[in-house]
Amino acid sequence: MKNSILKIITVFAVSLIITPSTLPSDTLQISVGYSKPMPFPPAYIRGYVRDNASHSPLPGANVQAVGSPQSGGTNVVFTTTTNENGYYELLVHSGYYYTVTASYEGYNSQTQNTGYLMSGAQKWIYFYLDSSSPGYTLWNSPSYTVWFAPATTKIFNSTQPPVSTSSTIEIECARNENEPFQIVIQPAFLLTNVTVEIGDLINQETGE
């Protein structure tokens, strides 16, 4: 075997090109490349999506990460859903800034930023979503739903009961101070000529 020196001159084209006629006898030009740059080692985005009031997990919540490259170019998008514990994990390209959004039916979506993610980075982001209907559902049955809402909340026929639930209503107020609130009774079907008084719903209690 003849002794020769193999010199790799360029490595970035799509094809393999050998041009011995134009090079010295001991030189071989090889051009090897890809239509897209080889990806860097990945990064990870992990976390939980929970109810902001009860901190209970929200299984099946949608999580989307939109990545913007550092020096311009095409954005990348990664999506997943949370498991039964509200946990999610995304394997994403490194070298990007990510905007991560969590959404869940009946809740207001929330967006957070990761900052720049280097190769092998692990970013934890926790989401605590607020119900899109303020207040708590106190009672839910096939016939009707009873729920509590702050006094400033506008209630319409199309307003859906809060996703958050509670068996009691807690209102903080100072002595001799009145704090308004709403009790909403939402039937599953249209009712006519029905009168409801507050005494039908609660028993008044006093305390220090």
JSON list of C-alpha atoms in Angstrom, two decimals:
[
{"chain": "A", "resi": 1, "resn": "MET", "atom": "CA", "xyz": [0.00, 0.00, 0.00]},
{"chain": "A", "resi": 2, "resn": "LYS", "atom": "CA", "xyz": [1.38, 3.34, -0.98]},
{"chain": "A", "resi": 3, "resn": "ASN", "atom": "CA", "xyz": [1.98, 5.85, 1.76]},
{"chain": "A", "resi": 4, "resn": "SER", "atom": "CA", "xyz": [-0.14, 8.91, 1.27]},
{"chain": "A", "resi": 5, "resn": "ILE", "atom": "CA", "xyz": [-1.55, 11.73, 3.31]},
{"chain": "A", "resi": 6, "resn": "LEU", "atom": "CA", "xyz": [-5.31, 12.12, 3.45]},
{"chain": "A", "resi": 7, "resn": "LYS", "atom": "CA", "xyz": [-6.33, 15.70, 3.92]},
{"chain": "A", "resi": 8, "resn": "ILE", "atom": "CA", "xyz": [-9.96, 16.49, 4.65]},
{"chain": "A", "resi": 9, "resn": "ILE", "atom": "CA", "xyz": [-10.38, 20.00, 3.33]},
{"chain": "A", "resi": 10, "resn": "THR", "atom": "CA", "xyz": [-14.09, 20.79, 3.73]},
{"chain": "A", "resi": 11, "resn": "VAL", "atom": "CA", "xyz": [-16.96, 19.19, 5.66]},
{"chain": "A", "resi": 12, "resn": "PHE", "atom": "CA", "xyz": [-20.32, 20.78, 4.94]},
{"chain": "A", "resi": 13, "resn": "ALA", "atom": "CA", "xyz": [-21.98, 19.83, 1.62]},
{"chain": "A", "resi": 14, "resn": "VAL", "atom": "CA", "xyz": [-24.71, 17.37, 0.77]},
{"chain": "A", "resi": 15, "resn": "SER", "atom": "CA", "xyz": [-22.70, 15.05, -1.46]},
{"chain": "A", "resi": 16, "resn": "LEU", "atom": "CA", "xyz": [-19.34, 13.32, -1.62]},
{"chain": "A", "resi": 17, "resn": "ILE", "atom": "CA", "xyz": [-17.01, 14.87, -4.18]},
{"chain": "A", "resi": 18, "resn": "ILE", "atom": "CA", "xyz": [-13.59, 13.47, -5.11]},
{"chain": "A", "resi": 19, "resn": "THR", "atom": "CA", "xyz": [-11.47, 15.50, -7.51]},
{"chain": "A", "resi": 20, "resn": "PRO", "atom": "CA", "xyz": [-8.04, 13.85, -7.75]},
{"chain": "A", "resi": 21, "resn": "SER", "atom": "CA", "xyz": [-7.22, 15.39, -11.14]},
{"chain": "A", "resi": 22, "resn": "THR", "atom": "CA", "xyz": [-7.06, 18.90, -9.71]},
{"chain": "A", "resi": 23, "resn": "LEU", "atom": "CA", "xyz": [-5.23, 18.08, -6.46]},
{"chain": "A", "resi": 24, "resn": "PRO", "atom": "CA", "xyz": [-1.77, 16.82, -5.60]},
{"chain": "A", "resi": 25, "resn": "SER", "atom": "CA", "xyz": [-1.37, 13.03, -5.67]},
{"chain": "A", "resi": 26, "resn": "ASP", "atom": "CA", "xyz": [-1.29, 12.83, -1.87]},
{"chain": "A", "resi": 27, "resn": "THR", "atom": "CA", "xyz": [-4.47, 14.91, -1.32]},
{"chain": "A", "resi": 28, "resn": "LEU", "atom": "CA", "xyz": [-8.10, 13.79, -1.36]},
{"chain": "A", "resi": 29, "resn": "GLN", "atom": "CA", "xyz": [-10.87, 16.39, -1.11]},
{"chain": "A", "resi": 30, "resn": "ILE", "atom": "CA", "xyz": [-14.02, 15.23, 0.62]},
{"chain": "A", "resi": 31, "resn": "SER", "atom": "CA", "xyz": [-17.16, 17.35, 1.05]},
{"chain": "A", "resi": 32, "resn": "VAL", "atom": "CA", "xyz": [-19.76, 15.90, 3.41]},
{"chain": "A", "resi": 33, "resn": "GLY", "atom": "CA", "xyz": [-22.75, 17.71, 4.85]},
{"chain": "A", "resi": 34, "resn": "TYR", "atom": "CA", "xyz": [-26.48, 17.84, 5.63]},
{"chain": "A", "resi": 35, "resn": "SER", "atom": "CA", "xyz": [-29.46, 19.80, 4.41]},
{"chain": "A", "resi": 36, "resn": "LYS", "atom": "CA", "xyz": [-29.93, 21.04, 8.02]},
{"chain": "A", "resi": 37, "resn": "PRO", "atom": "CA", "xyz": [-27.36, 21.56, 10.77]},
{"chain": "A", "resi": 38, "resn": "MET", "atom": "CA", "xyz": [-26.95, 18.62, 13.11]},
{"chain": "A", "resi": 39, "resn": "PRO", "atom": "CA", "xyz": [-28.87, 19.39, 16.33]},
{"chain": "A", "resi": 40, "resn": "PHE", "atom": "CA", "xyz": [-27.05, 20.15, 19.54]},
{"chain": "A", "resi": 41, "resn": "PRO", "atom": "CA", "xyz": [-27.56, 17.87, 22.55]},
{"chain": "A", "resi": 42, "resn": "PRO", "atom": "CA", "xyz": [-31.11, 18.51, 23.84]},
{"chain": "A", "resi": 43, "resn": "ALA", "atom": "CA", "xyz": [-32.40, 20.45, 26.83]},
{"chain": "A", "resi": 44, "resn": "TYR", "atom": "CA", "xyz": [-35.32, 19.65, 29.14]},
{"chain": "A", "resi": 45, "resn": "ILE", "atom": "CA", "xyz": [-38.31, 21.63, 30.38]},
{"chain": "A", "resi": 46, "resn": "ARG", "atom": "CA", "xyz": [-40.13, 20.00, 33.29]},
{"chain": "A", "resi": 47, "resn": "GLY", "atom": "CA", "xyz": [-42.71, 20.99, 35.88]},
{"chain": "A", "resi": 48, "resn": "TYR", "atom": "CA", "xyz": [-46.24, 20.71, 37.21]},
{"chain": "A", "resi": 49, "resn": "VAL", "atom": "CA", "xyz": [-49.59, 22.31, 36.37]},
{"chain": "A", "resi": 50, "resn": "ARG", "atom": "CA", "xyz": [-51.88, 22.80, 39.39]},
{"chain": "A", "resi": 51, "resn": "ASP", "atom": "CA", "xyz": [-54.99, 24.59, 40.57]},
{"chain": "A", "resi": 52, "resn": "ASN", "atom": "CA", "xyz": [-53.96, 27.89, 42.16]},
{"chain": "A", "resi": 53, "resn": "ALA", "atom": "CA", "xyz": [-56.56, 27.70, 44.93]},
{"chain": "A", "resi": 54, "resn": "SER", "atom": "CA", "xyz": [-56.23, 24.09, 46.07]},
{"chain": "A", "resi": 55, "resn": "HIS", "atom": "CA", "xyz": [-52.82, 23.23, 44.55]},
{"chain": "A", "resi": 56, "resn": "SER", "atom": "CA", "xyz": [-54.39, 20.00, 43.31]},
{"chain": "A", "resi": 57, "resn": "PRO", "atom": "CA", "xyz": [-52.93, 18.58, 40.05]},
{"chain": "A", "resi": 58, "resn": "LEU", "atom": "CA", "xyz": [-54.57, 19.25, 36.69]},
{"chain": "A", "resi": 59, "resn": "PRO", "atom": "CA", "xyz": [-54.18, 16.03, 34.65]},
{"chain": "A", "resi": 60, "resn": "GLY", "atom": "CA", "xyz": [-54.45, 16.38, 30.90]},
{"chain": "A", "resi": 61, "resn": "ALA", "atom": "CA", "xyz": [-53.42, 20.04, 30.86]},
{"chain": "A", "resi": 62, "resn": "ASN", "atom": "CA", "xyz": [-51.83, 21.18, 27.61]},
{"chain": "A", "resi": 63, "resn": "VAL", "atom": "CA", "xyz": [-48.27, 22.51, 27.71]},
{"chain": "A", "resi": 64, "resn": "GLN", "atom": "CA", "xyz": [-46.69, 24.17, 24.67]},
{"chain": "A", "resi": 65, "resn": "ALA", "atom": "CA", "xyz": [-43.12, 25.47, 24.32]},
{"chain": "A", "resi": 66, "resn": "VAL", "atom": "CA", "xyz": [-42.26, 27.82, 21.44]},
{"chain": "A", "resi": 67, "resn": "GLY", "atom": "CA", "xyz": [-38.52, 28.25, 20.91]},
{"chain": "A", "resi": 68, "resn": "SER", "atom": "CA", "xyz": [-36.83, 31.24, 19.29]},
{"chain": "A", "resi": 69, "resn": "PRO", "atom": "CA", "xyz": [-33.19, 30.85, 18.17]},
{"chain": "A", "resi": 70, "resn": "GLN", "atom": "CA", "xyz": [-30.58, 33.17, 19.61]},
{"chain": "A", "resi": 71, "resn": "SER", "atom": "CA", "xyz": [-29.44, 34.64, 16.30]},
{"chain": "A", "resi": 72, "resn": "GLY", "atom": "CA", "xyz": [-32.64, 34.56, 14.25]},
{"chain": "A", "resi": 73, "resn": "GLY", "atom": "CA", "xyz": [-34.15, 31.80, 12.18]},
{"chain": "A", "resi": 74, "resn": "THR", "atom": "CA", "xyz": [-37.12, 29.45, 12.36]},
{"chain": "A", "resi": 75, "resn": "ASN", "atom": "CA", "xyz": [-39.03, 28.92, 15.59]},
{"chain": "A", "resi": 76, "resn": "VAL", "atom": "CA", "xyz": [-39.60, 25.41, 16.93]},
{"chain": "A", "resi": 77, "resn": "VAL", "atom": "CA", "xyz": [-42.70, 24.16, 18.76]},
{"chain": "A", "resi": 78, "resn": "PHE", "atom": "CA", "xyz": [-43.01, 21.30, 21.26]},
{"chain": "A", "resi": 79, "resn": "THR", "atom": "CA", "xyz": [-46.24, 20.16, 22.96]},
{"chain": "A", "resi": 80, "resn": "THR", "atom": "CA", "xyz": [-47.26, 17.65, 25.61]},
{"chain": "A", "resi": 81, "resn": "THR", "atom": "CA", "xyz": [-49.93, 17.00, 28.26]},
{"chain": "A", "resi": 82, "resn": "THR", "atom": "CA", "xyz": [-49.66, 16.48, 32.01]},
{"chain": "A", "resi": 83, "resn": "ASN", "atom": "CA", "xyz": [-50.03, 13.05, 33.62]},
{"chain": "A", "resi": 84, "resn": "GLU", "atom": "CA", "xyz": [-52.36, 12.14, 36.50]},
{"chain": "A", "resi": 85, "resn": "ASN", "atom": "CA", "xyz": [-50.07, 14.00, 38.91]},
{"chain": "A", "resi": 86, "resn": "GLY", "atom": "CA", "xyz": [-50.04, 17.18, 36.83]},
{"chain": "A", "resi": 87, "resn": "TYR", "atom": "CA", "xyz": [-46.43, 16.53, 35.78]},
{"chain": "A", "resi": 88, "resn": "TYR", "atom": "CA", "xyz": [-45.09, 17.31, 32.32]},
{"chain": "A", "resi": 89, "resn": "GLU", "atom": "CA", "xyz": [-41.74, 16.94, 30.56]},
{"chain": "A", "resi": 90, "resn": "LEU", "atom": "CA", "xyz": [-40.55, 18.31, 27.23]},
{"chain": "A", "resi": 91, "resn": "LEU", "atom": "CA", "xyz": [-37.38, 17.27, 25.41]},
{"chain": "A", "resi": 92, "resn": "VAL", "atom": "CA", "xyz": [-36.44, 20.37, 23.36]},
{"chain": "A", "resi": 93, "resn": "HIS", "atom": "CA", "xyz": [-33.62, 21.68, 21.19]},
{"chain": "A", "resi": 94, "resn": "SER", "atom": "CA", "xyz": [-30.91, 23.55, 23.05]},
{"chain": "A", "resi": 95, "resn": "GLY", "atom": "CA", "xyz": [-29.73, 26.94, 21.83]},
{"chain": "A", "resi": 96, "resn": "TYR", "atom": "CA", "xyz": [-33.21, 28.51, 22.01]},
{"chain": "A", "resi": 97, "resn": "TYR", "atom": "CA", "xyz": [-35.22, 30.87, 24.19]},
{"chain": "A", "resi": 98, "resn": "TYR", "atom": "CA", "xyz": [-38.57, 29.26, 25.04]},
{"chain": "A", "resi": 99, "resn": "THR", "atom": "CA", "xyz": [-41.99, 30.68, 25.84]},
{"chain": "A", "resi": 100, "resn": "VAL", "atom": "CA", "xyz": [-43.99, 28.00, 27.66]},
{"chain": "A", "resi": 101, "resn": "THR", "atom": "CA", "xyz": [-47.80, 28.15, 27.97]},
{"chain": "A", "resi": 102, "resn": "ALA", "atom": "CA", "xyz": [-50.03, 25.91, 30.10]},
{"chain": "A", "resi": 103, "resn": "SER", "atom": "CA", "xyz": [-53.78, 25.70, 29.46]},
{"chain": "A", "resi": 104, "resn": "TYR", "atom": "CA", "xyz": [-56.66, 23.70, 30.90]},
{"chain": "A", "resi": 105, "resn": "GLU", "atom": "CA", "xyz": [-60.39, 23.74, 30.25]},
{"chain": "A", "resi": 106, "resn": "GLY", "atom": "CA", "xyz": [-62.17, 26.03, 32.70]},
{"chain": "A", "resi": 107, "resn": "TYR", "atom": "CA", "xyz": [-58.96, 27.84, 33.65]},
{"chain": "A", "resi": 108, "resn": "ASN", "atom": "CA", "xyz": [-57.10, 30.91, 32.48]},
{"chain": "A", "resi": 109, "resn": "SER", "atom": "CA", "xyz": [-53.94, 30.00, 30.57]},
{"chain": "A", "resi": 110, "resn": "GLN", "atom": "CA", "xyz": [-50.55, 31.08, 31.87]},
{"chain": "A", "resi": 111, "resn": "THR", "atom": "CA", "xyz": [-47.24, 31.78, 30.10]},
{"chain": "A", "resi": 112, "resn": "GLN", "atom": "CA", "xyz": [-43.67, 31.80, 31.42]},
{"chain": "A", "resi": 113, "resn": "ASN", "atom": "CA", "xyz": [-40.24, 32.17, 29.83]},
{"chain": "A", "resi": 114, "resn": "THR", "atom": "CA", "xyz": [-37.27, 29.85, 30.21]},
{"chain": "A", "resi": 115, "resn": "GLY", "atom": "CA", "xyz": [-34.44, 32.14, 29.20]},
{"chain": "A", "resi": 116, "resn": "TYR", "atom": "CA", "xyz": [-31.68, 30.75, 27.00]},
{"chain": "A", "resi": 117, "resn": "LEU", "atom": "CA", "xyz": [-31.32, 26.95, 27.27]},
{"chain": "A", "resi": 118, "resn": "MET", "atom": "CA", "xyz": [-27.85, 25.52, 26.72]},
{"chain": "A", "resi": 119, "resn": "SER", "atom": "CA", "xyz": [-27.04, 21.90, 25.89]},
{"chain": "A", "resi": 120, "resn": "GLY", "atom": "CA", "xyz": [-28.18, 19.58, 28.67]},
{"chain": "A", "resi": 121, "resn": "ALA", "atom": "CA", "xyz": [-30.01, 22.35, 30.55]},
{"chain": "A", "resi": 122, "resn": "GLN", "atom": "CA", "xyz": [-32.92, 21.32, 32.80]},
{"chain": "A", "resi": 123, "resn": "LYS", "atom": "CA", "xyz": [-35.49, 24.04, 33.41]},
{"chain": "A", "resi": 124, "resn": "TRP", "atom": "CA", "xyz": [-38.31, 23.54, 35.93]},
{"chain": "A", "resi": 125, "resn": "ILE", "atom": "CA", "xyz": [-41.44, 25.66, 35.49]},
{"chain": "A", "resi": 126, "resn": "TYR", "atom": "CA", "xyz": [-44.45, 25.39, 37.80]},
{"chain": "A", "resi": 127, "resn": "PHE", "atom": "CA", "xyz": [-47.87, 26.62, 36.69]},
{"chain": "A", "resi": 128, "resn": "TYR", "atom": "CA", "xyz": [-50.67, 27.51, 39.11]},
{"chain": "A", "resi": 129, "resn": "LEU", "atom": "CA", "xyz": [-53.77, 28.25, 37.05]},
{"chain": "A", "resi": 130, "resn": "ASP", "atom": "CA", "xyz": [-56.75, 30.31, 38.17]},
{"chain": "A", "resi": 131, "resn": "SER", "atom": "CA", "xyz": [-60.27, 29.20, 37.38]},
{"chain": "A", "resi": 132, "resn": "SER", "atom": "CA", "xyz": [-61.83, 31.27, 34.60]},
{"chain": "A", "resi": 133, "resn": "SER", "atom": "CA", "xyz": [-64.95, 31.53, 36.80]},
{"chain": "A", "resi": 134, "resn": "PRO", "atom": "CA", "xyz": [-63.99, 33.10, 40.16]},
{"chain": "A", "resi": 135, "resn": "GLY", "atom": "CA", "xyz": [-65.33, 31.46, 43.30]},
{"chain": "A", "resi": 136, "resn": "TYR", "atom": "CA", "xyz": [-66.08, 27.89, 44.33]},
{"chain": "A", "resi": 137, "resn": "THR", "atom": "CA", "xyz": [-68.68, 25.32, 43.40]},
{"chain": "A", "resi": 138, "resn": "LEU", "atom": "CA", "xyz": [-70.47, 24.34, 46.63]},
{"chain": "A", "resi": 139, "resn": "TRP", "atom": "CA", "xyz": [-72.88, 21.74, 45.31]},
{"chain": "A", "resi": 140, "resn": "ASN", "atom": "CA", "xyz": [-73.15, 20.02, 41.96]},
{"chain": "A", "resi": 141, "resn": "SER", "atom": "CA", "xyz": [-75.95, 17.65, 40.99]},
{"chain": "A", "resi": 142, "resn": "PRO", "atom": "CA", "xyz": [-77.64, 16.62, 37.74]},
{"chain": "A", "resi": 143, "resn": "SER", "atom": "CA", "xyz": [-80.48, 19.05, 38.51]},
{"chain": "A", "resi": 144, "resn": "TYR", "atom": "CA", "xyz": [-78.66, 22.18, 39.66]},
{"chain": "A", "resi": 145, "resn": "THR", "atom": "CA", "xyz": [-75.37, 23.71, 40.75]},
{"chain": "A", "resi": 146, "resn": "VAL", "atom": "CA", "xyz": [-74.78, 26.07, 43.67]},
{"chain": "A", "resi": 147, "resn": "TRP", "atom": "CA", "xyz": [-71.67, 28.20, 43.73]},
{"chain": "A", "resi": 148, "resn": "PHE", "atom": "CA", "xyz": [-70.11, 31.14, 45.48]},
{"chain": "A", "resi": 149, "resn": "ALA", "atom": "CA", "xyz": [-68.72, 34.17, 43.63]},
{"chain": "A", "resi": 150, "resn": "PRO", "atom": "CA", "xyz": [-67.25, 37.52, 44.68]},
{"chain": "A", "resi": 151, "resn": "ALA", "atom": "CA", "xyz": [-69.69, 40.42, 44.59]},
{"chain": "A", "resi": 152, "resn": "THR", "atom": "CA", "xyz": [-67.87, 42.10, 41.70]},
{"chain": "A", "resi": 153, "resn": "THR", "atom": "CA", "xyz": [-68.20, 39.08, 39.39]},
{"chain": "A", "resi": 154, "resn": "LYS", "atom": "CA", "xyz": [-70.74, 39.53, 36.60]},
{"chain": "A", "resi": 155, "resn": "ILE", "atom": "CA", "xyz": [-72.93, 36.44, 36.26]},
{"chain": "A", "resi": 156, "resn": "PHE", "atom": "CA", "xyz": [-74.73, 35.67, 33.00]},
{"chain": "A", "resi": 157, "resn": "ASN", "atom": "CA", "xyz": [-76.88, 32.75, 31.88]},
{"chain": "A", "resi": 158, "resn": "SER", "atom": "CA", "xyz": [-73.89, 31.48, 29.92]},
{"chain": "A", "resi": 159, "resn": "THR", "atom": "CA", "xyz": [-71.46, 31.75, 32.86]},
{"chain": "A", "resi": 160, "resn": "GLN", "atom": "CA", "xyz": [-70.07, 28.35, 33.80]},
{"chain": "A", "resi": 161, "resn": "PRO", "atom": "CA", "xyz": [-69.67, 27.27, 37.46]},
{"chain": "A", "resi": 162, "resn": "PRO", "atom": "CA", "xyz": [-66.14, 27.44, 38.88]},
{"chain": "A", "resi": 163, "resn": "VAL", "atom": "CA", "xyz": [-63.97, 24.38, 38.45]},
{"chain": "A", "resi": 164, "resn": "SER", "atom": "CA", "xyz": [-62.65, 24.77, 42.00]},
{"chain": "A", "resi": 165, "resn": "THR", "atom": "CA", "xyz": [-64.85, 23.19, 44.68]},
{"chain": "A", "resi": 166, "resn": "SER", "atom": "CA", "xyz": [-65.34, 23.73, 48.40]},
{"chain": "A", "resi": 167, "resn": "SER", "atom": "CA", "xyz": [-67.85, 22.66, 51.04]},
{"chain": "A", "resi": 168, "resn": "THR", "atom": "CA", "xyz": [-67.65, 25.96, 52.93]},
{"chain": "A", "resi": 169, "resn": "ILE", "atom": "CA", "xyz": [-67.39, 29.67, 52.24]},
{"chain": "A", "resi": 170, "resn": "GLU", "atom": "CA", "xyz": [-64.78, 31.69, 54.08]},
{"chain": "A", "resi": 171, "resn": "ILE", "atom": "CA", "xyz": [-65.01, 35.48, 53.99]},
{"chain": "A", "resi": 172, "resn": "GLU", "atom": "CA", "xyz": [-62.64, 37.72, 55.92]},
{"chain": "A", "resi": 173, "resn": "CYS", "atom": "CA", "xyz": [-64.02, 40.97, 57.26]},
{"chain": "A", "resi": 174, "resn": "ALA", "atom": "CA", "xyz": [-63.45, 43.26, 60.22]},
{"chain": "A", "resi": 175, "resn": "ARG", "atom": "CA", "xyz": [-65.89, 43.63, 63.12]},
{"chain": "A", "resi": 176, "resn": "ASN", "atom": "CA", "xyz": [-69.01, 45.62, 62.19]},
{"chain": "A", "resi": 177, "resn": "GLU", "atom": "CA", "xyz": [-68.01, 45.46, 58.54]},
{"chain": "A", "resi": 178, "resn": "ASN", "atom": "CA", "xyz": [-70.25, 44.18, 55.77]},
{"chain": "A", "resi": 179, "resn": "GLU", "atom": "CA", "xyz": [-68.69, 42.11, 52.99]},
{"chain": "A", "resi": 180, "resn": "PRO", "atom": "CA", "xyz": [-70.92, 41.46, 49.95]},
{"chain": "A", "resi": 181, "resn": "PHE", "atom": "CA", "xyz": [-70.83, 38.21, 47.99]},
{"chain": "A", "resi": 182, "resn": "GLN", "atom": "CA", "xyz": [-73.00, 36.16, 45.65]},
{"chain": "A", "resi": 183, "resn": "ILE", "atom": "CA", "xyz": [-74.61, 32.73, 45.91]},
{"chain": "A", "resi": 184, "resn": "VAL", "atom": "CA", "xyz": [-75.48, 31.48, 42.43]},
{"chain": "A", "resi": 185, "resn": "ILE", "atom": "CA", "xyz": [-78.08, 28.76, 41.88]},
{"chain": "A", "resi": 186, "resn": "GLN", "atom": "CA", "xyz": [-77.81, 27.46, 38.34]},
{"chain": "A", "resi": 187, "resn": "PRO", "atom": "CA", "xyz": [-80.46, 24.90, 37.33]},
{"chain": "A", "resi": 188, "resn": "ALA", "atom": "CA", "xyz": [-79.82, 22.37, 34.60]},
{"chain": "A", "resi": 189, "resn": "PHE", "atom": "CA", "xyz": [-83.07, 23.41, 32.91]},
{"chain": "A", "resi": 190, "resn": "LEU", "atom": "CA", "xyz": [-85.27, 26.50, 32.70]},
{"chain": "A", "resi": 191, "resn": "LEU", "atom": "CA", "xyz": [-87.29, 27.32, 35.85]},
{"chain": "A", "resi": 192, "resn": "THR", "atom": "CA", "xyz": [-90.30, 29.64, 36.03]},
{"chain": "A", "resi": 193, "resn": "ASN", "atom": "CA", "xyz": [-92.23, 31.15, 38.94]},
{"chain": "A", "resi": 194, "resn": "VAL", "atom": "CA", "xyz": [-89.70, 29.97, 41.52]},
{"chain": "A", "resi": 195, "resn": "THR", "atom": "CA", "xyz": [-88.88, 32.13, 44.55]},
{"chain": "A", "resi": 196, "resn": "VAL", "atom": "CA", "xyz": [-85.72, 31.56, 46.58]},
{"chain": "A", "resi": 197, "resn": "GLU", "atom": "CA", "xyz": [-84.85, 33.36, 49.81]},
{"chain": "A", "resi": 198, "resn": "ILE", "atom": "CA", "xyz": [-81.45, 33.45, 51.48]},
{"chain": "A", "resi": 199, "resn": "GLY", "atom": "CA", "xyz": [-82.91, 31.68, 54.52]},
{"chain": "A", "resi": 200, "resn": "ASP", "atom": "CA", "xyz": [-83.61, 28.67, 52.34]},
{"chain": "A", "resi": 201, "resn": "LEU", "atom": "CA", "xyz": [-79.89, 28.27, 51.78]},
{"chain": "A", "resi": 202, "resn": "ILE", "atom": "CA", "xyz": [-78.03, 29.09, 54.99]},
{"chain": "A", "resi": 203, "resn": "ASN", "atom": "CA", "xyz": [-78.32, 29.27, 58.75]},
{"chain": "A", "resi": 204, "resn": "GLN", "atom": "CA", "xyz": [-77.00, 32.47, 60.28]},
{"chain": "A", "resi": 205, "resn": "GLU", "atom": "CA", "xyz": [-74.27, 32.01, 62.86]},
{"chain": "A", "resi": 206, "resn": "THR", "atom": "CA", "xyz": [-72.45, 34.55, 64.99]},
{"chain": "A", "resi": 207, "resn": "GLY", "atom": "CA", "xyz": [-68.98, 34.31, 66.45]},
{"chain": "A", "resi": 208, "resn": "GLU", "atom": "CA", "xyz": [-66.10, 36.27, 67.80]}
]
